[in-house]
Amino acid sequence: MQTELSRKLGVEHAVFGFTPFPAVAAAISRAGGFGVLGAVRYTAPDDLKRDLDWLDAHAGGRPYGLDVVMPAKKVEGVTEADVEAMIPQEHRRFVRDTLARYGVPELAEGEASGWRITGWMEQVARTQLDVAFGYPIKLLANALGSPPADVVARAHDRGVQVAALAGSARHARKHREAGIDIVVAQGYEAGGHTGEIATMVLTPEIVDAVDPLPVLAAGGIGSGQQVAAALTLGAQGVWLGSLWLTTTEADLHSTALTRKLLAAGSGDTVRSRALTGKPARQLRTEWTDAWDDPAGPGTLPMPLQGLLVADAVSRIQKYEVEPLLGTPVGQIVGRMSSERSVQAVFDDLTRGFEVAVDRINRIAGRSGT
């Protein structure tokens, strides 16, 4: 599963794996793919440094990258406390009442929320970059548009490729104009923040829009046959995120959540603003239903919604309140029916890819490879 881009980056397979878990990122790189560690949960620089130390020591000398979330435009002088003060009391009451209805216990006195979105505030993301550029990362990806121009320049000065996610050809063209090296065409099926165009339609549109920049296809991809399809559409690789959540190296800290993921079908996700204020695909739960109910107060814009629900999400996760328990995940969850190692996932991907290539060769009247 090699392409011009994978050869340029020195990886065996053109499979880019996004994950919040260092152990998964390292295993992806060791398996011949390109592991990309998500940085959004690291609000303390020392925590990110600790995990990058571990990743660098366990990636087997293979390349890896970092994914951050930062806006292209900077808002000066706004602190987390300023944003918190903008949250209406009506919404705070709605959170309290919903948690009380399901009997969700309080966090222990003095216990901080384990789930914060302050990593999406620019000043936090910049501290993450100060740490990351001290490591031999080969790729910097941004999930919220193009990074600021000075960040792109800083990465390029260090020989680091810059990638950005796009949900439309218009977004992709903006990335090209901003000097981005790789565009990730993220389809409607993907987990997390997504647009409304399906991967099968979006990928060739973006390939044409940014040619000759390399494009990675994302969203609804979880088999080698789908990898082959993405390359046939003009992509130079795939960007996979959800697929790693049920690997044995993943550390969800919740057997209940793993059980829900393994049992879910492809129709058990929903694009909801409940988690962050922007449409994000996630498991459908009674929590998402409550926020999407017209009788409720409705969600707040980013980043207010994420700050509003941070403690609630931590409580739901800690106490594994199953009716409310969810996570960002794509429609590919329907294929995630068993726990497997990262290497086993790659074995299945390569076998499926070979099957697809042989099938196309037969259709084209050529002998199999």
CSV table of C-alpha atoms in Angstrom, one decimal:
chain,number,residue,atom,x,y,z
A,1,MET,CA,0.0,0.0,0.0
A,2,GLN,CA,2.7,2.4,-1.0
A,3,THR,CA,2.3,5.7,-2.8
A,4,GLU,CA,4.6,8.6,-3.7
A,5,LEU,CA,3.6,10.3,-0.4
A,6,SER,CA,4.3,7.3,1.8
A,7,ARG,CA,7.7,6.8,0.1
A,8,LYS,CA,8.5,10.5,0.7
A,9,LEU,CA,7.7,10.1,4.4
A,10,GLY,CA,9.6,6.8,4.7
A,11,VAL,CA,6.6,4.5,5.6
A,12,GLU,CA,5.7,1.2,4.2
A,13,HIS,CA,2.0,1.7,4.0
A,14,ALA,CA,0.1,4.9,3.1
A,15,VAL,CA,-2.0,4.5,6.2
A,16,PHE,CA,-2.0,7.5,8.6
A,17,GLY,CA,-3.5,6.7,12.0
A,18,PHE,CA,-4.8,9.4,14.2
A,19,THR,CA,-5.2,8.5,17.9
A,20,PRO,CA,-5.2,10.1,21.3
A,21,PHE,CA,-3.1,7.1,22.7
A,22,PRO,CA,0.7,7.1,22.5
A,23,ALA,CA,0.8,3.3,22.5
A,24,VAL,CA,-1.5,3.1,19.5
A,25,ALA,CA,0.5,5.8,17.6
A,26,ALA,CA,3.7,3.9,18.3
A,27,ALA,CA,2.2,0.6,17.2
A,28,ILE,CA,0.9,2.1,14.0
A,29,SER,CA,4.3,3.4,13.1
A,30,ARG,CA,5.9,0.0,14.0
A,31,ALA,CA,3.4,-1.8,11.8
A,32,GLY,CA,4.5,0.3,8.8
A,33,GLY,CA,2.0,3.1,8.9
A,34,PHE,CA,2.3,6.6,10.1
A,35,GLY,CA,1.2,7.2,13.7
A,36,VAL,CA,-0.3,10.6,14.5
A,37,LEU,CA,-0.8,11.5,18.2
A,38,GLY,CA,-3.7,13.8,19.0
A,39,ALA,CA,-2.6,16.6,21.3
A,40,VAL,CA,-5.9,18.3,22.1
A,41,ARG,CA,-6.2,16.6,25.6
A,42,TYR,CA,-2.8,17.8,26.7
A,43,THR,CA,-3.3,21.0,28.6
A,44,ALA,CA,0.0,20.7,30.6
A,45,PRO,CA,3.2,20.8,28.5
A,46,ASP,CA,4.9,18.3,30.8
A,47,ASP,CA,2.2,15.7,30.1
A,48,LEU,CA,2.7,16.0,26.4
A,49,LYS,CA,6.5,15.8,26.8
A,50,ARG,CA,6.1,12.7,28.9
A,51,ASP,CA,4.0,11.0,26.2
A,52,LEU,CA,6.2,12.1,23.3
A,53,ASP,CA,9.2,10.8,25.2
A,54,TRP,CA,7.4,7.4,25.4
A,55,LEU,CA,6.2,7.5,21.7
A,56,ASP,CA,9.7,8.4,20.5
A,57,ALA,CA,11.2,5.5,22.4
A,58,HIS,CA,8.6,3.0,21.3
A,59,ALA,CA,8.0,3.9,17.6
A,60,GLY,CA,10.9,1.7,16.5
A,61,GLY,CA,12.7,4.5,14.8
A,62,ARG,CA,9.8,5.0,12.5
A,63,PRO,CA,8.3,8.4,11.6
A,64,TYR,CA,5.3,9.8,13.5
A,65,GLY,CA,3.4,13.1,13.8
A,66,LEU,CA,1.2,15.3,15.9
A,67,ASP,CA,-2.3,16.6,15.5
A,68,VAL,CA,-3.3,19.9,17.1
A,69,VAL,CA,-6.5,21.9,17.0
A,70,MET,CA,-6.0,25.7,16.6
A,71,PRO,CA,-7.8,28.4,14.6
A,72,ALA,CA,-6.2,30.2,11.7
A,73,LYS,CA,-7.3,33.6,13.3
A,74,LYS,CA,-6.1,34.6,16.7
A,75,VAL,CA,-8.4,36.2,19.3
A,76,GLU,CA,-6.3,38.4,21.6
A,77,GLY,CA,-6.7,38.6,25.4
A,78,VAL,CA,-9.4,36.0,25.9
A,79,THR,CA,-8.9,33.6,28.8
A,80,GLU,CA,-10.7,30.4,29.7
A,81,ALA,CA,-12.3,32.3,32.6
A,82,ASP,CA,-13.7,35.0,30.2
A,83,VAL,CA,-15.2,32.2,28.0
A,84,GLU,CA,-16.7,30.4,31.1
A,85,ALA,CA,-18.4,33.7,32.1
A,86,MET,CA,-20.3,33.7,28.8
A,87,ILE,CA,-22.2,30.4,29.5
A,88,PRO,CA,-25.9,31.1,30.4
A,89,GLN,CA,-27.2,29.8,33.7
A,90,GLU,CA,-30.1,28.1,31.8
A,91,HIS,CA,-27.6,25.8,30.1
A,92,ARG,CA,-25.8,25.1,33.4
A,93,ARG,CA,-29.2,24.1,35.0
A,94,PHE,CA,-29.9,21.8,32.0
A,95,VAL,CA,-26.7,20.0,32.6
A,96,ARG,CA,-27.3,19.6,36.3
A,97,ASP,CA,-30.9,18.4,35.8
A,98,THR,CA,-29.9,15.9,33.1
A,99,LEU,CA,-27.1,14.4,35.3
A,100,ALA,CA,-29.4,14.3,38.3
A,101,ARG,CA,-32.1,12.5,36.3
A,102,TYR,CA,-29.6,9.7,35.5
A,103,GLY,CA,-28.1,9.6,39.0
A,104,VAL,CA,-24.6,10.6,37.9
A,105,PRO,CA,-22.4,11.1,41.0
A,106,GLU,CA,-20.4,14.2,41.6
A,107,LEU,CA,-16.6,14.2,41.2
A,108,ALA,CA,-14.7,13.9,44.4
A,109,GLU,CA,-13.9,17.2,46.2
A,110,GLY,CA,-10.9,18.8,44.5
A,111,GLU,CA,-10.9,16.4,41.6
A,112,ALA,CA,-10.5,18.2,38.3
A,113,SER,CA,-12.3,17.3,35.1
A,114,GLY,CA,-10.3,14.9,33.0
A,115,TRP,CA,-11.9,16.1,29.8
A,116,ARG,CA,-11.3,19.7,28.8
A,117,ILE,CA,-11.2,21.4,25.4
A,118,THR,CA,-8.7,24.1,26.4
A,119,GLY,CA,-6.4,22.4,24.0
A,120,TRP,CA,-8.5,24.1,21.3
A,121,MET,CA,-7.6,27.5,22.6
A,122,GLU,CA,-4.7,28.9,20.6
A,123,GLN,CA,-2.4,29.8,23.5
A,124,VAL,CA,-2.5,26.1,24.7
A,125,ALA,CA,-2.0,24.7,21.2
A,126,ARG,CA,1.1,27.0,20.8
A,127,THR,CA,2.6,25.6,24.0
A,128,GLN,CA,2.0,22.1,22.6
A,129,LEU,CA,4.0,23.1,19.5
A,130,ASP,CA,6.8,24.5,21.6
A,131,VAL,CA,7.1,21.0,23.1
A,132,ALA,CA,6.5,19.0,19.9
A,133,PHE,CA,9.2,20.8,17.8
A,134,GLY,CA,11.7,19.5,20.2
A,135,TYR,CA,11.0,16.0,18.8
A,136,PRO,CA,11.7,14.5,15.4
A,137,ILE,CA,8.0,14.8,14.3
A,138,LYS,CA,7.6,14.5,10.5
A,139,LEU,CA,4.0,15.8,10.2
A,140,LEU,CA,1.9,18.4,11.9
A,141,ALA,CA,-1.8,18.2,11.3
A,142,ASN,CA,-4.5,20.7,12.2
A,143,ALA,CA,-8.1,19.7,12.5
A,144,LEU,CA,-9.6,23.2,12.6
A,145,GLY,CA,-8.7,24.7,9.2
A,146,SER,CA,-5.3,25.9,8.2
A,147,PRO,CA,-2.9,26.7,11.1
A,148,PRO,CA,-1.7,30.3,11.4
A,149,ALA,CA,0.9,31.3,8.8
A,150,ASP,CA,3.7,31.6,11.3
A,151,VAL,CA,3.0,28.0,12.5
A,152,VAL,CA,3.2,26.7,8.9
A,153,ALA,CA,6.5,28.6,8.4
A,154,ARG,CA,7.9,27.3,11.7
A,155,ALA,CA,7.1,23.7,10.7
A,156,HIS,CA,8.5,24.1,7.2
A,157,ASP,CA,11.7,25.6,8.7
A,158,ARG,CA,12.1,22.3,10.6
A,159,GLY,CA,11.3,20.1,7.5
A,160,VAL,CA,8.0,19.1,9.0
A,161,GLN,CA,5.1,18.5,6.5
A,162,VAL,CA,1.8,20.3,7.4
A,163,ALA,CA,-1.6,18.7,6.9
A,164,ALA,CA,-5.1,20.1,7.4
A,165,LEU,CA,-8.5,18.6,7.3
A,166,ALA,CA,-11.1,19.7,4.8
A,167,GLY,CA,-14.8,18.9,4.3
A,168,SER,CA,-15.2,20.6,1.0
A,169,ALA,CA,-13.2,21.5,-2.1
A,170,ARG,CA,-13.6,25.2,-1.1
A,171,HIS,CA,-11.9,24.5,2.2
A,172,ALA,CA,-9.2,22.5,0.5
A,173,ARG,CA,-8.3,25.4,-1.9
A,174,LYS,CA,-7.9,27.6,1.1
A,175,HIS,CA,-5.5,25.1,2.6
A,176,ARG,CA,-3.5,25.1,-0.6
A,177,GLU,CA,-3.3,28.9,-0.6
A,178,ALA,CA,-2.1,28.8,3.0
A,179,GLY,CA,0.9,26.7,2.1
A,180,ILE,CA,-0.4,23.4,3.4
A,181,ASP,CA,1.5,20.3,2.1
A,182,ILE,CA,-1.2,17.6,2.5
A,183,VAL,CA,-5.0,17.9,2.5
A,184,VAL,CA,-7.1,15.3,4.4
A,185,ALA,CA,-10.5,14.9,2.7
A,186,GLN,CA,-12.7,14.2,5.6
A,187,GLY,CA,-16.1,12.8,4.6
A,188,TYR,CA,-19.4,12.9,6.3
A,189,GLU,CA,-19.0,9.3,7.6
A,190,ALA,CA,-16.0,10.3,9.8
A,191,GLY,CA,-15.9,10.5,13.5
A,192,GLY,CA,-15.5,13.9,15.2
A,193,HIS,CA,-16.1,17.1,13.4
A,194,THR,CA,-17.3,16.5,9.9
A,195,GLY,CA,-18.9,18.3,7.0
A,196,GLU,CA,-21.9,17.0,5.0
A,197,ILE,CA,-20.2,15.5,1.9
A,198,ALA,CA,-19.6,11.8,1.7
A,199,THR,CA,-16.0,10.5,1.3
A,200,MET,CA,-16.8,8.8,-2.1
A,201,VAL,CA,-17.9,12.2,-3.5
A,202,LEU,CA,-15.5,14.4,-1.5
A,203,THR,CA,-12.2,12.7,-2.2
A,204,PRO,CA,-12.0,13.1,-6.0
A,205,GLU,CA,-13.4,16.7,-5.7
A,206,ILE,CA,-10.5,17.6,-3.4
A,207,VAL,CA,-8.0,15.7,-5.5
A,208,ASP,CA,-9.0,17.8,-8.5
A,209,ALA,CA,-9.2,21.0,-6.5
A,210,VAL,CA,-5.7,20.9,-5.1
A,211,ASP,CA,-3.7,19.0,-7.7
A,212,PRO,CA,-0.7,18.3,-7.4
A,213,LEU,CA,-0.9,18.4,-3.6
A,214,PRO,CA,-1.3,14.9,-2.1
A,215,VAL,CA,-4.7,14.1,-0.6
A,216,LEU,CA,-5.6,11.6,2.2
A,217,ALA,CA,-9.1,10.1,2.2
A,218,ALA,CA,-10.8,10.0,5.6
A,219,GLY,CA,-14.2,8.8,6.8
A,220,GLY,CA,-15.8,5.4,6.7
A,221,ILE,CA,-12.6,3.6,5.8
A,222,GLY,CA,-11.8,0.4,7.7
A,223,SER,CA,-10.8,-2.3,5.2
A,224,GLY,CA,-8.1,-2.8,2.7
A,225,GLN,CA,-10.7,-2.8,-0.1
A,226,GLN,CA,-11.7,0.7,1.0
A,227,VAL,CA,-8.0,1.8,1.0
A,228,ALA,CA,-7.7,0.5,-2.6
A,229,ALA,CA,-10.9,2.5,-3.4
A,230,ALA,CA,-9.4,5.6,-1.9
A,231,LEU,CA,-6.3,5.3,-4.0
A,232,THR,CA,-8.3,4.6,-7.1
A,233,LEU,CA,-10.2,7.9,-6.4
A,234,GLY,CA,-6.8,9.7,-6.5
A,235,ALA,CA,-5.9,9.9,-2.9
A,236,GLN,CA,-2.3,9.1,-1.9
A,237,GLY,CA,-3.2,7.5,1.3
A,238,VAL,CA,-5.9,7.2,4.0
A,239,TRP,CA,-6.4,8.9,7.4
A,240,LEU,CA,-8.0,6.5,9.9
A,241,GLY,CA,-9.1,7.4,13.4
A,242,SER,CA,-12.1,5.5,14.7
A,243,LEU,CA,-10.7,2.1,13.8
A,244,TRP,CA,-8.0,2.2,16.5
A,245,LEU,CA,-10.5,2.8,19.4
A,246,THR,CA,-11.1,-0.9,19.9
A,247,THR,CA,-7.5,-2.1,19.5
A,248,THR,CA,-5.8,-3.8,22.4
A,249,GLU,CA,-3.3,-0.9,22.7
A,250,ALA,CA,-6.0,1.7,23.1
A,251,ASP,CA,-6.7,2.8,26.7
A,252,LEU,CA,-10.3,4.0,26.9
A,253,HIS,CA,-10.4,3.6,30.7
A,254,SER,CA,-13.9,2.1,30.3
A,255,THR,CA,-14.9,-1.4,29.7
A,256,ALA,CA,-18.5,-0.2,29.3
A,257,LEU,CA,-17.5,2.2,26.4
A,258,THR,CA,-15.5,-0.5,24.7
A,259,ARG,CA,-18.5,-2.9,25.0
A,260,LYS,CA,-20.8,-0.2,23.5
A,261,LEU,CA,-18.4,0.4,20.6
A,262,LEU,CA,-18.1,-3.3,19.8
A,263,ALA,CA,-21.9,-3.7,19.8
A,264,ALA,CA,-22.7,-0.6,17.7
A,265,GLY,CA,-23.8,-0.8,14.1
A,266,SER,CA,-23.0,1.8,11.4
A,267,GLY,CA,-26.3,3.4,12.1
A,268,ASP,CA,-25.7,4.0,15.8
A,269,THR,CA,-23.8,7.3,15.4
A,270,VAL,CA,-25.1,10.9,15.0
A,271,ARG,CA,-23.7,14.3,14.0
A,272,SER,CA,-24.4,16.3,17.1
A,273,ARG,CA,-23.3,19.6,18.6
A,274,ALA,CA,-23.6,18.2,22.1
A,275,LEU,CA,-19.9,17.7,22.7
A,276,THR,CA,-18.2,20.8,21.3
A,277,GLY,CA,-20.8,23.1,19.8
A,278,LYS,CA,-19.8,22.1,16.2
A,279,PRO,CA,-21.4,19.1,14.4
A,280,ALA,CA,-19.3,16.1,15.5
A,281,ARG,CA,-20.1,12.5,14.7
A,282,GLN,CA,-20.3,10.3,17.9
A,283,LEU,CA,-22.2,7.4,19.4
A,284,ARG,CA,-25.8,8.3,19.7
A,285,THR,CA,-26.7,8.2,23.4
A,286,GLU,CA,-29.4,9.6,25.7
A,287,TRP,CA,-27.0,12.5,26.3
A,288,THR,CA,-26.9,13.5,22.6
A,289,ASP,CA,-30.7,12.9,22.4
A,290,ALA,CA,-31.2,15.3,25.3
A,291,TRP,CA,-29.2,18.1,23.7
A,292,ASP,CA,-30.8,17.6,20.3
A,293,ASP,CA,-34.3,17.6,21.7
A,294,PRO,CA,-36.1,20.8,20.6
A,295,ALA,CA,-37.6,21.1,24.1
A,296,GLY,CA,-34.1,21.7,25.5
A,297,PRO,CA,-32.1,24.9,25.5
A,298,GLY,CA,-30.0,23.9,22.5
A,299,THR,CA,-26.3,23.8,22.3
A,300,LEU,CA,-23.9,26.7,22.6
A,301,PRO,CA,-21.3,27.7,20.0
A,302,MET,CA,-17.7,26.5,20.3
A,303,PRO,CA,-15.9,26.7,22.7
A,304,LEU,CA,-18.7,27.5,25.1
A,305,GLN,CA,-20.4,24.1,24.7
A,306,GLY,CA,-17.2,22.1,25.3
A,307,LEU,CA,-16.4,24.1,28.5
A,308,LEU,CA,-20.0,23.7,29.7
A,309,VAL,CA,-20.1,19.9,29.4
A,310,ALA,CA,-16.5,19.2,30.4
A,311,ASP,CA,-17.2,18.2,34.0
A,312,ALA,CA,-20.4,16.4,33.0
A,313,VAL,CA,-18.5,14.3,30.4
A,314,SER,CA,-15.8,13.4,33.0
A,315,ARG,CA,-18.5,12.3,35.5
A,316,ILE,CA,-20.3,10.2,32.9
A,317,GLN,CA,-17.0,8.6,31.9
A,318,LYS,CA,-15.7,8.0,35.4
A,319,TYR,CA,-18.8,6.4,36.6
A,320,GLU,CA,-19.6,4.6,33.3
A,321,VAL,CA,-23.2,5.8,33.2
A,322,GLU,CA,-24.1,3.7,30.1
A,323,PRO,CA,-27.2,5.4,28.8
A,324,LEU,CA,-25.1,8.7,28.6
A,325,LEU,CA,-21.7,7.2,27.8
A,326,GLY,CA,-20.4,7.9,24.3
A,327,THR,CA,-17.4,9.0,22.3
A,328,PRO,CA,-16.6,10.6,18.9
A,329,VAL,CA,-16.6,7.7,16.4
A,330,GLY,CA,-17.4,7.3,12.7
A,331,GLN,CA,-19.8,5.1,10.9
A,332,ILE,CA,-17.1,2.5,10.5
A,333,VAL,CA,-17.9,1.5,14.1
A,334,GLY,CA,-20.2,-1.1,12.5
A,335,ARG,CA,-17.0,-3.0,11.4
A,336,MET,CA,-15.3,-2.7,14.8
A,337,SER,CA,-16.8,-5.9,16.3
A,338,SER,CA,-13.8,-7.4,18.0
A,339,GLU,CA,-10.7,-6.2,19.9
A,340,ARG,CA,-7.6,-6.7,17.8
A,341,SER,CA,-4.0,-5.5,18.0
A,342,VAL,CA,-2.9,-2.7,15.8
A,343,GLN,CA,-0.7,-5.2,13.9
A,344,ALA,CA,-3.7,-7.5,13.3
A,345,VAL,CA,-5.6,-4.5,11.9
A,346,PHE,CA,-2.7,-3.9,9.5
A,347,ASP,CA,-2.7,-7.5,8.5
A,348,ASP,CA,-6.3,-7.3,7.6
A,349,LEU,CA,-5.8,-4.1,5.7
A,350,THR,CA,-3.0,-5.5,3.6
A,351,ARG,CA,-4.9,-8.7,2.8
A,352,GLY,CA,-8.0,-6.8,1.8
A,353,PHE,CA,-5.9,-4.4,-0.3
A,354,GLU,CA,-4.4,-7.4,-2.2
A,355,VAL,CA,-7.8,-8.9,-2.7
A,356,ALA,CA,-9.1,-5.6,-4.2
A,357,VAL,CA,-6.1,-5.1,-6.5
A,358,ASP,CA,-6.4,-8.7,-7.7
A,359,ARG,CA,-10.1,-8.2,-8.4
A,360,ILE,CA,-9.4,-5.0,-10.4
A,361,ASN,CA,-6.7,-6.8,-12.4
A,362,ARG,CA,-9.1,-9.5,-13.3
A,363,ILE,CA,-11.8,-7.0,-14.3
A,364,ALA,CA,-9.2,-5.3,-16.5
A,365,GLY,CA,-8.2,-8.6,-18.0
A,366,ARG,CA,-4.7,-8.7,-16.4
A,367,SER,CA,-3.3,-11.6,-14.4
A,368,GLY,CA,-3.2,-11.2,-10.6
A,369,THR,CA,-0.1,-10.1,-8.8
